[in-house]
Amino acid sequence: MIGPLFEFGEFDDLGQEPRAVGEQRLAVLHHEAARDDVRVIVFFLDDYHTRVSGSAGVKEPLTRFIQNQLRANDMLAVMYPLTPVSDVSFTRNHASIVSAINNFEGRKFNYTPRNQYEENISRYPTETVERMRNDISMGALRGLAVRLGSMREGRKSIIYVSEGFTAMLPPQMRRADASAP
């Protein structure tokens, strides 16, 4: 995951409550997003449903798209399935988005845990883990759509990077314990 990329103004955070600063930044974000010349675009990098080779194959086309098709005033963000929607940060710094995309690594059929939640489910059968991953990604997409819908009237874009949800695992991938090799 990438850290906050917010850069739509300078704020003097000294002496202000964190909530007040967050509300001030949110107000600036909504103000900027309301402009007619601003496009709002989120790259949803679904590492749960993209293999390593697939993630390697999308980096160059996405980078070209950002460099050649986006305007300097477009507001961009990157989100992964486990990114809380409240942590999605927008930026006009295209280089930081390209950097985040270049760090994207798919994990489809790779059940090595990267956080406590994944550690907790690592002993479940692979079919159960895949269903949970499907639910996580779909829930994250729904949450993102709601967040974008609250920003302004008009069109916003989610560029969804995935090989698709897993409905059925290939027989060689089925294991009673997802953490087993």
mmCIF file of C-alpha atoms in Angstrom:
data_model
loop_
_atom_site.group_PDB
_atom_site.id
_atom_site.type_symbol
_atom_site.label_atom_id
_atom_site.label_comp_id
_atom_site.label_asym_id
_atom_site.label_seq_id
_atom_site.Cartn_x
_atom_site.Cartn_y
_atom_site.Cartn_z
ATOM 1 C CA MET A 1 0.000 0.000 0.000
ATOM 2 C CA ILE A 2 1.055 3.547 -0.488
ATOM 3 C CA GLY A 3 0.934 6.342 2.023
ATOM 4 C CA PRO A 4 -1.113 9.522 1.862
ATOM 5 C CA LEU A 5 -0.655 11.476 -1.337
ATOM 6 C CA PHE A 6 -2.789 14.501 -0.493
ATOM 7 C CA GLU A 7 -1.294 17.752 -1.750
ATOM 8 C CA PHE A 8 -4.061 20.184 -2.616
ATOM 9 C CA GLY A 9 -2.992 22.972 -0.349
ATOM 10 C CA GLU A 10 -0.795 23.934 2.476
ATOM 11 C CA PHE A 11 -2.152 23.477 5.972
ATOM 12 C CA ASP A 12 -0.726 24.704 9.211
ATOM 13 C CA ASP A 13 -1.484 21.659 11.348
ATOM 14 C CA LEU A 14 0.080 23.163 14.469
ATOM 15 C CA GLY A 15 -2.437 23.698 17.206
ATOM 16 C CA GLN A 16 -5.319 22.093 15.310
ATOM 17 C CA GLU A 17 -7.120 18.965 16.317
ATOM 18 C CA PRO A 18 -6.469 16.073 13.888
ATOM 19 C CA ARG A 19 -10.182 15.859 13.114
ATOM 20 C CA ALA A 20 -10.300 19.555 12.178
ATOM 21 C CA VAL A 21 -7.325 19.099 9.854
ATOM 22 C CA GLY A 22 -8.985 16.063 8.239
ATOM 23 C CA GLU A 23 -12.222 17.966 7.744
ATOM 24 C CA GLN A 24 -10.313 20.895 6.246
ATOM 25 C CA ARG A 25 -8.510 18.612 3.817
ATOM 26 C CA LEU A 26 -11.771 16.895 2.898
ATOM 27 C CA ALA A 27 -13.357 20.278 2.181
ATOM 28 C CA VAL A 28 -10.449 21.187 -0.115
ATOM 29 C CA LEU A 29 -10.726 17.812 -1.851
ATOM 30 C CA HIS A 30 -14.446 18.294 -2.493
ATOM 31 C CA HIS A 31 -13.854 21.855 -3.688
ATOM 32 C CA GLU A 32 -11.150 20.747 -6.136
ATOM 33 C CA ALA A 33 -13.180 17.762 -7.342
ATOM 34 C CA ALA A 34 -16.158 20.030 -8.081
ATOM 35 C CA ARG A 35 -14.236 21.928 -10.755
ATOM 36 C CA ASP A 36 -15.357 21.152 -14.305
ATOM 37 C CA ASP A 37 -11.788 20.753 -15.572
ATOM 38 C CA VAL A 38 -10.857 18.096 -12.997
ATOM 39 C CA ARG A 39 -11.258 14.375 -13.561
ATOM 40 C CA VAL A 40 -11.325 12.036 -10.559
ATOM 41 C CA ILE A 41 -9.703 8.662 -11.203
ATOM 42 C CA VAL A 42 -8.892 5.786 -8.838
ATOM 43 C CA PHE A 43 -6.698 2.861 -9.849
ATOM 44 C CA PHE A 44 -8.061 -0.167 -7.977
ATOM 45 C CA LEU A 45 -5.199 -2.668 -7.997
ATOM 46 C CA ASP A 46 -6.799 -5.989 -7.069
ATOM 47 C CA ASP A 47 -3.742 -7.944 -6.002
ATOM 48 C CA TYR A 48 -5.974 -10.792 -4.751
ATOM 49 C CA HIS A 49 -7.202 -11.438 -8.290
ATOM 50 C CA THR A 50 -4.094 -10.724 -10.350
ATOM 51 C CA ARG A 51 -1.155 -13.106 -10.768
ATOM 52 C CA VAL A 52 2.420 -11.824 -10.507
ATOM 53 C CA SER A 53 2.829 -12.120 -14.274
ATOM 54 C CA GLY A 54 -0.423 -10.226 -14.814
ATOM 55 C CA SER A 55 0.642 -7.384 -12.547
ATOM 56 C CA ALA A 56 3.966 -7.140 -14.387
ATOM 57 C CA GLY A 57 2.110 -6.914 -17.687
ATOM 58 C CA VAL A 58 -0.115 -3.982 -16.716
ATOM 59 C CA LYS A 59 2.553 -1.654 -15.349
ATOM 60 C CA GLU A 60 3.799 -0.315 -18.671
ATOM 61 C CA PRO A 61 0.352 0.271 -20.269
ATOM 62 C CA LEU A 62 -0.934 1.995 -17.118
ATOM 63 C CA THR A 63 2.178 4.164 -16.946
ATOM 64 C CA ARG A 64 1.742 5.149 -20.610
ATOM 65 C CA PHE A 65 -1.908 5.936 -19.952
ATOM 66 C CA ILE A 66 -1.023 8.203 -17.028
ATOM 67 C CA GLN A 67 1.759 9.959 -18.909
ATOM 68 C CA ASN A 68 -0.094 10.407 -22.209
ATOM 69 C CA GLN A 69 -3.814 10.567 -21.443
ATOM 70 C CA LEU A 70 -4.165 12.314 -18.101
ATOM 71 C CA ARG A 71 -4.052 16.032 -17.492
ATOM 72 C CA ALA A 72 -2.002 17.787 -14.837
ATOM 73 C CA ASN A 73 -5.102 18.804 -12.876
ATOM 74 C CA ASP A 74 -6.640 15.291 -12.746
ATOM 75 C CA MET A 75 -7.038 13.966 -9.201
ATOM 76 C CA LEU A 76 -5.676 10.426 -8.927
ATOM 77 C CA ALA A 77 -5.554 7.768 -6.232
ATOM 78 C CA VAL A 78 -4.547 4.131 -5.808
ATOM 79 C CA MET A 79 -6.500 1.599 -3.783
ATOM 80 C CA TYR A 80 -6.016 -2.073 -2.925
ATOM 81 C CA PRO A 81 -8.731 -4.443 -1.637
ATOM 82 C CA LEU A 82 -7.613 -4.056 1.991
ATOM 83 C CA THR A 83 -7.182 -0.267 1.834
ATOM 84 C CA PRO A 84 -9.801 1.388 4.049
ATOM 85 C CA VAL A 85 -11.844 3.681 1.820
ATOM 86 C CA SER A 86 -11.209 6.493 4.310
ATOM 87 C CA ASP A 87 -7.466 6.130 3.594
ATOM 88 C CA VAL A 88 -7.787 6.685 -0.158
ATOM 89 C CA SER A 89 -5.765 9.834 -0.799
ATOM 90 C CA PHE A 90 -5.882 11.866 -3.980
ATOM 91 C CA THR A 91 -3.012 13.626 -5.651
ATOM 92 C CA ARG A 92 -2.034 15.447 -8.784
ATOM 93 C CA ASN A 93 1.461 14.021 -8.514
ATOM 94 C CA HIS A 94 1.401 11.571 -11.415
ATOM 95 C CA ALA A 95 4.903 10.321 -10.608
ATOM 96 C CA SER A 96 3.732 9.057 -7.208
ATOM 97 C CA ILE A 97 0.871 7.151 -8.844
ATOM 98 C CA VAL A 98 3.246 5.644 -11.415
ATOM 99 C CA SER A 99 5.537 4.628 -8.543
ATOM 100 C CA ALA A 100 2.631 2.949 -6.730
ATOM 101 C CA ILE A 101 1.649 1.099 -9.907
ATOM 102 C CA ASN A 102 5.239 -0.028 -10.431
ATOM 103 C CA ASN A 103 5.169 -1.511 -6.914
ATOM 104 C CA PHE A 104 1.969 -3.455 -7.644
ATOM 105 C CA GLU A 105 2.469 -7.190 -7.250
ATOM 106 C CA GLY A 106 -0.360 -9.606 -7.885
ATOM 107 C CA ARG A 107 -1.007 -12.440 -5.431
ATOM 108 C CA LYS A 108 -3.654 -14.564 -7.090
ATOM 109 C CA PHE A 109 -3.304 -18.118 -5.733
ATOM 110 C CA ASN A 110 -0.532 -16.946 -3.374
ATOM 111 C CA TYR A 111 -1.753 -17.358 0.190
ATOM 112 C CA THR A 112 1.329 -16.151 2.049
ATOM 113 C CA PRO A 113 -0.058 -13.789 4.712
ATOM 114 C CA ARG A 114 1.026 -10.137 4.643
ATOM 115 C CA ASN A 115 -0.999 -8.865 7.586
ATOM 116 C CA GLN A 116 -2.838 -10.058 10.687
ATOM 117 C CA TYR A 117 -6.142 -10.614 8.892
ATOM 118 C CA GLU A 118 -4.514 -12.857 6.296
ATOM 119 C CA GLU A 119 -2.629 -14.674 9.058
ATOM 120 C CA ASN A 120 -5.956 -15.377 10.780
ATOM 121 C CA ILE A 121 -7.443 -17.008 7.661
ATOM 122 C CA SER A 122 -4.271 -18.688 6.381
ATOM 123 C CA ARG A 123 -5.284 -22.130 7.694
ATOM 124 C CA TYR A 124 -8.701 -22.107 6.016
ATOM 125 C CA PRO A 125 -9.220 -24.184 2.866
ATOM 126 C CA THR A 126 -8.110 -22.376 -0.279
ATOM 127 C CA GLU A 127 -11.675 -22.305 -1.629
ATOM 128 C CA THR A 128 -12.817 -20.471 1.514
ATOM 129 C CA VAL A 129 -9.930 -18.011 1.276
ATOM 130 C CA GLU A 130 -10.813 -17.310 -2.363
ATOM 131 C CA ARG A 131 -14.470 -16.655 -1.454
ATOM 132 C CA MET A 132 -13.306 -14.296 1.281
ATOM 133 C CA ARG A 133 -10.986 -12.513 -1.154
ATOM 134 C CA ASN A 134 -13.882 -12.130 -3.596
ATOM 135 C CA ASP A 135 -16.024 -10.618 -0.829
ATOM 136 C CA ILE A 136 -13.227 -8.280 0.294
ATOM 137 C CA SER A 137 -12.577 -6.969 -3.212
ATOM 138 C CA MET A 138 -16.276 -6.525 -3.997
ATOM 139 C CA GLY A 139 -16.884 -4.771 -0.682
ATOM 140 C CA ALA A 140 -13.917 -2.469 -1.280
ATOM 141 C CA LEU A 141 -15.212 -1.591 -4.749
ATOM 142 C CA ARG A 142 -18.656 -0.837 -3.326
ATOM 143 C CA GLY A 143 -17.158 1.347 -0.599
ATOM 144 C CA LEU A 144 -15.031 3.179 -3.140
ATOM 145 C CA ALA A 145 -18.060 3.807 -5.355
ATOM 146 C CA VAL A 146 -19.945 5.271 -2.399
ATOM 147 C CA ARG A 147 -16.979 7.481 -1.486
ATOM 148 C CA LEU A 148 -16.631 8.744 -5.051
ATOM 149 C CA GLY A 149 -20.367 9.291 -5.286
ATOM 150 C CA SER A 150 -20.225 11.576 -2.267
ATOM 151 C CA MET A 151 -17.532 13.787 -3.792
ATOM 152 C CA ARG A 152 -19.460 15.594 -6.505
ATOM 153 C CA GLU A 153 -22.030 15.291 -9.234
ATOM 154 C CA GLY A 154 -20.772 13.954 -12.521
ATOM 155 C CA ARG A 155 -18.560 11.167 -13.643
ATOM 156 C CA LYS A 156 -15.714 9.667 -11.676
ATOM 157 C CA SER A 157 -13.649 6.705 -12.856
ATOM 158 C CA ILE A 158 -12.406 3.527 -11.270
ATOM 159 C CA ILE A 159 -9.783 1.732 -13.319
ATOM 160 C CA TYR A 160 -10.079 -1.833 -12.064
ATOM 161 C CA VAL A 161 -6.939 -3.932 -12.536
ATOM 162 C CA SER A 162 -7.693 -7.636 -12.139
ATOM 163 C CA GLU A 163 -7.841 -10.967 -13.911
ATOM 164 C CA GLY A 164 -11.355 -11.445 -12.556
ATOM 165 C CA PHE A 165 -12.903 -13.017 -9.510
ATOM 166 C CA THR A 166 -12.286 -16.670 -8.769
ATOM 167 C CA ALA A 167 -15.490 -18.684 -9.000
ATOM 168 C CA MET A 168 -13.836 -22.086 -8.909
ATOM 169 C CA LEU A 169 -10.268 -23.034 -8.086
ATOM 170 C CA PRO A 170 -8.355 -25.336 -10.407
ATOM 171 C CA PRO A 171 -8.044 -28.803 -8.798
ATOM 172 C CA GLN A 172 -4.279 -28.441 -8.305
ATOM 173 C CA MET A 173 -4.884 -25.283 -6.212
ATOM 174 C CA ARG A 174 -7.394 -26.863 -3.814
ATOM 175 C CA ARG A 175 -5.958 -27.541 -0.372
ATOM 176 C CA ALA A 176 -7.515 -28.035 3.049
ATOM 177 C CA ASP A 177 -4.974 -25.557 4.470
ATOM 178 C CA ALA A 178 -4.177 -22.469 2.386
ATOM 179 C CA SER A 179 -0.860 -22.004 4.205
ATOM 180 C CA ALA A 180 0.431 -25.404 3.028
ATOM 181 C CA PRO A 181 2.763 -25.291 -0.001
#
